[in-house]
XYZ file of C-alpha atoms in Angstrom:
561
model
C 11.839 64.119 177.021
C 15.630 64.015 176.713
C 15.309 63.802 172.927
C 13.246 66.991 172.895
C 15.415 68.848 175.410
C 18.693 68.150 173.608
C 17.869 69.973 170.344
C 16.347 72.848 172.281
C 19.445 73.197 174.460
C 21.726 72.901 171.444
C 19.847 75.540 169.480
C 19.686 77.970 172.405
C 23.473 78.153 172.397
C 23.678 79.173 168.743
C 23.609 82.715 167.355
C 20.133 83.718 166.141
C 20.832 83.431 162.369
C 22.322 79.959 162.812
C 19.439 78.947 165.065
C 16.950 79.970 162.388
C 18.854 78.053 159.715
C 19.046 74.978 161.944
C 15.297 75.080 162.625
C 14.627 75.521 158.895
C 16.902 72.580 158.130
C 15.100 70.372 160.642
C 11.715 71.451 159.292
C 12.658 70.703 155.677
C 14.202 67.365 156.668
C 11.047 66.336 158.504
C 8.870 67.330 155.529
C 11.020 65.416 153.043
C 11.291 62.356 155.269
C 7.566 62.342 156.012
C 6.768 62.698 152.305
C 9.021 59.801 151.410
C 7.667 57.536 154.145
C 4.037 58.334 153.316
C 4.429 57.868 149.555
C 6.419 54.661 150.080
C 3.743 53.194 152.359
C 1.041 54.206 149.880
C 3.017 52.594 147.061
C 3.446 49.324 148.954
C -0.259 49.114 149.745
C -1.337 49.925 146.174
C 1.198 47.507 144.724
C -0.156 44.737 146.952
C -3.712 45.413 145.780
C -2.521 45.741 142.213
C -0.633 42.469 142.059
C -2.748 40.305 144.347
C -6.263 41.592 143.717
C -8.798 39.667 141.625
C -8.218 40.063 137.884
C -11.786 40.938 136.919
C -12.987 43.898 134.836
C -15.016 45.221 137.779
C -11.924 45.377 140.003
C -9.683 47.468 137.784
C -7.191 49.321 140.005
C -5.349 52.616 139.581
C -1.652 52.223 138.772
C 0.774 52.152 141.714
C 2.115 55.653 142.382
C 5.910 55.715 142.566
C 7.306 57.158 145.836
C 8.975 60.562 145.906
C 10.631 62.863 148.416
C 9.911 66.450 147.357
C 6.270 67.583 147.547
C 4.737 68.992 144.342
C 7.906 68.368 142.292
C 7.520 64.645 142.917
C 9.358 62.492 140.354
C 9.833 65.277 137.801
C 13.414 66.151 138.663
C 14.770 62.602 138.526
C 12.815 61.837 135.325
C 13.868 64.944 133.419
C 17.541 65.200 134.398
C 18.345 61.520 133.848
C 20.035 60.551 130.567
C 17.622 58.882 128.112
C 16.385 55.559 129.499
C 18.289 55.711 132.798
C 15.285 56.671 134.965
C 13.312 53.658 133.763
C 16.219 51.245 134.123
C 16.673 52.289 137.718
C 12.921 52.179 138.402
C 12.466 48.667 137.033
C 15.170 47.348 139.329
C 12.644 47.478 142.165
C 9.246 48.298 140.611
C 7.745 45.213 138.892
C 7.491 45.872 135.179
C 4.745 43.244 135.091
C 2.343 45.839 136.545
C 2.161 47.336 133.048
C 1.595 50.844 134.409
C 2.622 53.304 137.105
C 1.888 56.878 138.153
C 4.481 59.634 138.556
C 3.902 63.011 140.176
C 5.245 65.608 137.725
C 5.095 69.192 138.941
C 2.020 68.617 141.078
C 0.113 66.633 138.453
C -0.228 62.831 138.649
C 0.715 61.407 135.257
C 0.037 57.781 134.343
C 2.641 55.901 132.306
C 1.614 52.697 130.576
C 3.952 50.102 129.056
C 1.794 46.994 128.723
C 1.397 46.295 124.965
C -2.287 45.502 125.545
C -2.830 48.840 127.305
C -0.888 50.784 124.660
C -2.861 49.204 121.855
C -6.169 49.994 123.592
C -5.102 53.601 124.292
C -4.229 54.188 120.645
C -7.670 52.947 119.631
C -9.578 54.958 122.250
C -11.587 57.824 120.745
C -12.375 59.812 123.889
C -8.900 60.909 125.083
C -7.368 63.942 123.355
C -4.012 65.703 123.122
C -5.476 69.201 123.021
C -3.465 70.431 126.018
C -0.221 69.184 124.498
C -1.025 70.873 121.186
C -1.573 74.145 123.027
C 1.731 73.813 124.903
C 3.667 73.004 121.738
C 2.217 76.013 119.916
C 2.484 78.533 122.748
C 5.606 77.444 124.621
C 7.545 75.660 121.906
C 6.727 77.829 118.892
C 6.044 81.160 120.600
C 2.526 81.641 119.192
C 0.124 83.923 121.051
C -2.677 82.202 122.944
C -5.419 83.940 120.934
C -3.931 82.741 117.636
C -3.570 79.205 118.939
C -7.238 79.096 119.898
C -8.161 80.514 116.495
C -6.061 77.940 114.665
C -7.434 74.890 116.483
C -10.949 76.220 116.965
C -11.678 73.938 119.899
C -15.413 73.607 120.424
C -16.384 75.379 117.217
C -19.252 73.915 115.168
C -18.759 72.644 111.643
C -18.239 75.170 108.868
C -21.504 75.307 106.838
C -19.512 75.496 103.578
C -17.462 72.362 104.198
C -19.441 70.528 106.863
C -16.188 70.120 108.816
C -14.936 71.453 112.146
C -11.479 73.104 112.193
C -9.924 69.883 113.502
C -11.598 67.864 110.762
C -10.415 70.359 108.142
C -6.829 69.898 109.338
C -7.196 66.118 109.278
C -8.569 66.234 105.730
C -5.728 68.513 104.652
C -3.174 66.077 106.051
C -4.878 63.141 104.365
C -5.165 64.848 100.975
C -1.654 66.288 100.785
C 0.588 64.232 103.095
C -0.853 60.711 102.920
C -2.259 60.235 99.409
C 0.238 58.240 97.367
C 0.479 60.506 94.326
C 0.894 63.625 96.491
C 3.617 62.016 98.615
C 5.400 60.881 95.440
C 5.374 64.496 94.197
C 6.956 65.643 97.438
C 9.600 62.926 97.325
C 10.424 63.710 93.698
C 11.020 67.373 94.564
C 13.101 66.407 97.585
C 15.337 63.996 95.653
C 15.723 66.579 92.870
C 16.822 69.261 95.333
C 19.149 66.876 97.178
C 20.660 65.621 93.913
C 21.466 69.209 92.903
C 23.202 69.819 96.227
C 25.109 66.533 95.969
C 26.217 67.318 92.413
C 27.547 70.702 93.534
C 29.464 69.245 96.482
C 33.238 69.667 95.946
C 34.349 66.429 97.554
C 37.627 64.851 96.596
C 38.774 62.931 99.672
C 36.932 65.517 101.742
C 37.202 64.873 105.493
C 33.870 65.674 107.162
C 31.660 64.816 110.086
C 29.062 62.736 108.269
C 25.958 63.716 110.272
C 26.839 67.417 110.387
C 27.505 67.473 106.632
C 24.339 65.526 105.897
C 22.127 67.710 108.110
C 22.773 70.888 106.129
C 22.043 69.329 102.750
C 18.960 67.404 103.837
C 17.513 70.424 105.624
C 17.875 72.617 102.554
C 16.420 69.945 100.252
C 13.409 69.071 102.424
C 12.637 72.730 103.188
C 12.816 73.648 99.506
C 10.683 70.654 98.476
C 7.893 71.417 100.924
C 8.049 75.170 101.587
C 9.516 76.450 98.305
C 12.896 77.918 97.391
C 12.104 81.514 98.386
C 12.026 80.858 102.132
C 15.734 79.946 102.106
C 16.531 83.269 100.433
C 14.309 85.462 102.603
C 14.958 83.940 106.039
C 18.660 84.609 106.572
C 20.624 81.969 108.460
C 17.660 79.573 108.601
C 19.794 76.435 108.223
C 22.079 77.196 111.180
C 19.461 78.892 113.337
C 17.073 75.966 112.980
C 19.475 73.502 114.592
C 20.086 75.897 117.476
C 16.314 76.168 117.954
C 15.957 72.395 117.656
C 18.515 71.871 120.410
C 16.477 73.938 122.873
C 12.949 73.063 121.791
C 12.221 70.664 124.654
C 13.479 73.251 127.148
C 10.939 75.683 125.707
C 8.180 73.084 125.835
C 8.898 72.501 129.525
C 8.727 76.280 130.006
C 12.306 76.678 131.205
C 13.400 80.353 131.313
C 15.202 81.897 128.368
C 18.420 82.413 130.339
C 18.727 78.630 130.569
C 19.359 78.316 126.804
C 19.526 81.898 125.477
C 20.937 80.938 122.069
C 17.956 78.703 121.312
C 15.453 81.406 122.258
C 17.384 83.957 120.212
C 17.452 81.595 117.230
C 13.678 81.096 117.451
C 13.040 84.838 117.562
C 15.310 85.420 114.567
C 13.625 82.658 112.564
C 10.151 83.967 113.380
C 11.147 87.506 112.377
C 12.429 86.227 109.032
C 9.449 83.973 108.409
C 7.061 86.814 109.200
C 8.723 88.819 106.407
C 8.425 85.789 104.139
C 4.719 85.503 104.891
C 4.220 89.212 104.213
C 5.831 88.686 100.799
C 3.622 85.664 100.098
C 0.534 87.617 101.097
C 1.372 90.388 98.635
C 1.588 87.800 95.853
C -1.254 85.563 97.020
C -3.166 86.124 93.774
C -0.365 84.246 91.983
C -0.529 81.248 94.320
C -1.382 78.071 92.368
C -4.417 76.151 93.545
C -3.195 73.210 95.650
C -5.772 71.028 93.869
C -4.693 72.222 90.408
C -2.113 71.072 87.912
C 0.962 72.674 89.556
C 2.657 70.232 91.906
C 5.464 72.522 93.108
C 6.120 76.246 92.839
C 9.446 77.983 93.650
C 7.721 80.699 95.672
C 4.770 78.907 97.250
C 6.225 75.398 97.470
C 4.305 72.144 97.563
C 0.575 71.481 97.432
C 0.656 70.750 101.171
C 2.228 74.126 101.895
C -0.230 76.020 99.696
C -3.214 74.242 101.246
C -1.869 75.048 104.695
C -1.464 78.740 103.886
C -4.957 78.863 102.427
C -6.249 77.501 105.731
C -4.228 80.119 107.663
C -5.924 82.871 105.670
C -9.373 81.366 106.136
C -8.832 81.307 109.904
C -7.619 84.921 109.951
C -4.295 84.166 111.634
C -1.711 86.886 112.202
C 1.510 86.755 110.198
C 3.419 85.965 113.398
C 1.180 82.980 114.079
C 1.638 81.729 110.513
C 5.389 82.013 110.955
C 5.228 80.001 114.174
C 3.048 77.278 112.679
C 5.339 76.992 109.664
C 8.326 76.721 111.988
C 6.502 73.838 113.649
C 5.933 72.253 110.245
C 9.636 72.531 109.401
C 10.466 71.141 112.840
C 8.289 68.105 112.097
C 10.004 67.685 108.730
C 13.611 67.893 109.832
C 14.048 67.156 113.541
C 13.290 63.448 113.074
C 14.014 62.431 109.481
C 17.496 63.960 109.387
C 18.807 62.370 112.632
C 17.269 59.033 111.566
C 19.165 59.227 108.260
C 22.375 59.991 110.153
C 21.909 57.004 112.494
C 21.261 54.722 109.492
C 24.378 55.788 107.615
C 26.546 55.612 110.726
C 25.448 52.040 111.446
C 25.861 50.964 107.826
C 29.404 52.398 107.779
C 30.322 51.527 111.384
C 33.744 49.784 111.406
C 32.921 48.328 114.832
C 29.720 46.712 113.525
C 28.833 44.066 110.961
C 31.553 44.256 108.305
C 29.210 42.800 105.661
C 26.335 45.244 106.156
C 27.555 47.951 103.754
C 28.070 45.441 100.967
C 24.650 43.840 101.470
C 22.865 47.197 101.628
C 24.663 48.358 98.478
C 23.592 45.200 96.649
C 19.978 45.987 97.522
C 20.181 49.685 96.703
C 21.718 48.976 93.291
C 18.497 47.157 92.324
C 16.602 50.441 92.783
C 18.990 52.465 90.618
C 17.615 53.556 87.257
C 19.713 53.761 84.085
C 19.954 57.557 84.439
C 21.411 57.200 87.941
C 18.287 58.294 89.817
C 16.565 56.132 92.421
C 13.251 54.373 91.910
C 11.549 55.164 95.214
C 8.769 52.491 95.067
C 11.426 49.815 94.550
C 13.677 51.317 97.203
C 11.094 51.418 99.993
C 10.226 47.756 99.410
C 13.783 46.434 99.918
C 13.726 44.106 102.949
C 17.175 44.703 104.485
C 17.005 48.465 104.016
C 13.561 48.541 105.641
C 14.823 46.430 108.527
C 17.764 48.761 109.141
C 15.408 51.762 109.041
C 13.002 50.240 111.554
C 15.831 49.099 113.798
C 17.071 52.692 113.914
C 13.546 53.816 114.840
C 13.351 51.122 117.515
C 16.660 52.069 119.108
C 16.583 55.849 118.815
C 12.963 57.034 118.806
C 11.481 58.127 122.116
C 7.966 59.415 121.493
C 5.590 60.121 124.357
C 2.102 59.328 123.107
C 0.217 61.668 125.426
C -3.518 61.816 126.041
C -5.722 63.883 128.320
C -8.646 61.950 129.776
C -12.047 63.589 129.450
C -13.708 60.584 131.095
C -12.674 57.629 133.232
C -10.784 55.041 131.185
C -10.188 51.338 131.776
C -7.409 49.660 129.797
C -6.533 45.943 129.592
C -3.106 44.881 130.829
C -3.016 41.308 129.568
C -5.117 38.542 128.076
C -6.408 37.467 131.483
C -8.794 40.378 132.108
C -6.373 42.261 134.324
C -7.111 45.977 133.928
C -5.928 49.414 134.976
C -8.287 52.232 135.964
C -7.433 55.814 134.960
C -9.521 58.640 136.379
C -10.856 61.453 134.200
C -8.929 64.744 133.954
C -5.697 62.811 134.267
C -2.814 62.553 131.822
C -1.727 59.205 130.401
C 1.554 58.682 128.555
C 2.789 55.703 126.538
C 6.572 56.193 126.050
C 7.656 54.359 122.918
C 11.125 53.660 124.297
C 9.694 51.389 127.001
C 8.232 49.128 124.336
C 11.126 49.553 121.910
C 13.755 48.539 124.474
C 11.839 46.001 126.535
C 14.417 43.290 127.264
C 11.711 40.643 127.615
C 10.268 41.320 124.162
C 13.315 41.981 121.970
C 15.675 39.036 122.171
C 18.561 37.488 120.231
C 20.355 39.848 120.261
C 19.358 41.901 123.326
C 17.232 45.017 122.999
C 20.139 47.422 123.586
C 22.062 46.102 120.572
C 21.707 47.299 116.990
C 20.729 44.337 114.817
C 20.213 45.075 111.131
C 18.188 41.894 110.501
C 15.840 42.252 113.491
C 12.792 42.865 111.289
C 13.566 40.189 108.703
C 11.805 36.830 108.500
C 12.319 33.857 106.208
C 9.447 33.373 103.777
C 8.134 29.819 104.288
C 7.691 29.156 100.565
C 10.533 31.028 98.854
C 13.097 30.826 101.657
C 13.998 34.471 101.014
C 14.343 37.150 103.673
C 11.284 39.383 103.880
C 10.578 42.453 105.986
C 7.959 41.952 108.700
C 6.425 43.850 111.620
C 4.504 40.808 112.865
C 4.301 40.581 116.640
C 5.180 44.239 117.283
C 1.677 45.587 117.980
C 1.641 47.676 121.141
C 5.403 47.564 121.588
C 6.622 49.346 118.444
C 5.063 52.704 117.544
C 7.764 55.159 116.408
C 5.237 57.464 114.719
C 2.818 57.516 117.634
C -0.614 56.141 116.892
C -4.340 56.605 116.883
C -5.938 59.754 115.522
C -2.804 61.822 116.216
C -0.351 59.515 114.427
C 2.333 61.468 112.554
C 0.731 62.646 109.285
C 4.133 62.948 107.575
C 5.229 59.374 108.241
C 4.926 58.217 104.603
C 7.027 61.086 103.253
C 9.493 60.715 106.146
C 10.203 57.088 105.236
C 10.745 57.944 101.584
C 12.904 60.929 102.521
C 15.136 58.890 104.837
C 15.552 55.859 102.574
C 15.974 58.058 99.515
C 18.719 60.064 101.237
C 20.560 56.951 102.404
C 20.452 55.450 98.906
C 21.553 58.661 97.199
C 24.509 59.110 99.551
C 25.694 55.516 99.142
C 25.305 55.578 95.351
C 27.023 58.957 94.968
C 29.986 58.578 97.335
C 32.494 56.150 98.715
C 33.199 56.621 102.408
C 36.349 55.776 104.343
C 35.788 55.993 108.090
C 38.461 58.066 109.813
C 37.142 57.748 113.366
C 34.566 58.960 115.860
C 34.263 62.423 117.394
C 32.177 64.020 120.142
C 29.950 67.080 119.664
C 32.939 69.400 120.039
C 34.833 67.546 117.297
C 37.266 65.857 119.680
C 38.336 62.325 118.914
C 36.617 59.511 120.828
C 37.193 55.771 120.823
C 33.748 54.340 120.224
C 30.584 54.691 118.170
C 28.411 57.693 119.171
C 25.515 57.186 121.533
C 22.514 59.258 122.630
C 22.929 62.901 123.559
C 21.887 63.671 127.131
C 18.581 65.348 126.388
C 14.952 65.248 127.464
C 12.946 62.099 126.877
C 9.962 62.175 124.553
C 11.575 64.338 121.869
C 11.213 61.966 118.895
C 14.354 60.690 117.177
C 17.029 61.161 119.816
C 20.097 63.094 118.628
C 23.590 61.639 118.659
C 26.249 62.813 121.104
C 28.892 62.799 118.402
C 29.633 62.012 114.782
C 31.534 59.666 112.524
C 34.332 61.314 110.539
C 34.681 60.091 106.983
C 36.692 60.794 103.871
C 34.296 61.164 100.962
C 35.019 60.784 97.301
C 32.628 60.642 94.411
C 32.002 57.197 92.978
C 33.195 56.440 89.468
C 29.840 56.065 87.721
C 31.544 54.882 84.520
C 32.910 51.768 86.160
């Protein structure tokens, strides 16, 4: 009784406002403490069943749900505000990674995270789960497209078109296959990209020019890739597209998580400006649509209408009856897919190749390889380039270290996934969300050894050929733990072009210029002592951006030597 009397007596002596605040404080404290104790007890019980229960298919268990303190919000705050990878490092200090899966409460919705390679591989092969909800969020929240247009574009639940025999989703998949995955079509795209980039490089006035390498590279690559895919006219019509895009890119994940515009007003303003400009561009294209070359015809690229892929996409927009604003938003998403990953990946590659704190022999060895892909006229033979073992290994090591993709699926039915070879399984209930974060496989300390997973190692994907004794590129043994482009039916459709774009850009820069490293700088251009690391941004955003740059002095190579 004394314990109950004391607070009452103490409160009665306080002024009314303070008494109310004190009662509110006690109430909130009790709620938070009770939530933590209950979720911790539940976690301990589920973990015991999970780790000690019989490993038979009929006894598949739900993943242990990680404790939290704040109702509804759950684990969302600590997951989203933590620097990339920090949340998981802290979690695995006390939660057994051997479970292969766990559940987090994110804004009132239980979300299952899987990191067992067996479970990831099975999820990517599963046909039932979809990412429809994520597609809707990306279009509406991230790209600002009206709900009605989004439904029209995807056509969820619509029957097959009698003329084609395909549903809207199947039409989009066929379009991606025909224009972004077929070898001859990808080669056309790459040829236009390297042509546009070569023109920009040739016009660059660099004689011992001191620049931030990634910042300088980003502008040129963005212009070249946009011109190659979308056409040259968009860069003339949409004023400030190059600069506005990177402002939009910086805030895209904030938009996707539905954070208010006052949180990152410049990013929202940049998106609105881009969409206004692209709507004007689409109006111009519509007026001249009779002049648009058939994407299946003999014209590979057109200055106004761009690539075959772009023309096929716009033809589909018209067939679906989309508004000009929706077309602008979808094209912004297409440009986002083109540039927000390939360009940072190219920057990471060049920084590591030139890094004075890294392997001092790497630049020489890469140059020796790249020279074998150089034609007599100075251009690069892309098929030869993309087969070079060391260059491929460096590219994939950059993807391993710096890609954080959340392969996200919505479960329409109950799903059971294997966790190991011994019939241990995890049960996921229908209507739930399951996520396979690539970074958990890419940086698993138990699976990437010698050197440790946190280190950049240019030769990590090289093996010695048993017959020739030469180094060859290999992805053997990476199934389920290395998936930088996602996987399954929603795997990145632009992955083939992206690889050629990145490797082509790296080769062209190294063949065109000599670089002397001046030092490292942060995002504000201030000098820093060490190699840049990851920017503090949201997880799951693809190729993670750098928190700084490497300053170099550039001079054009003497091609006569």
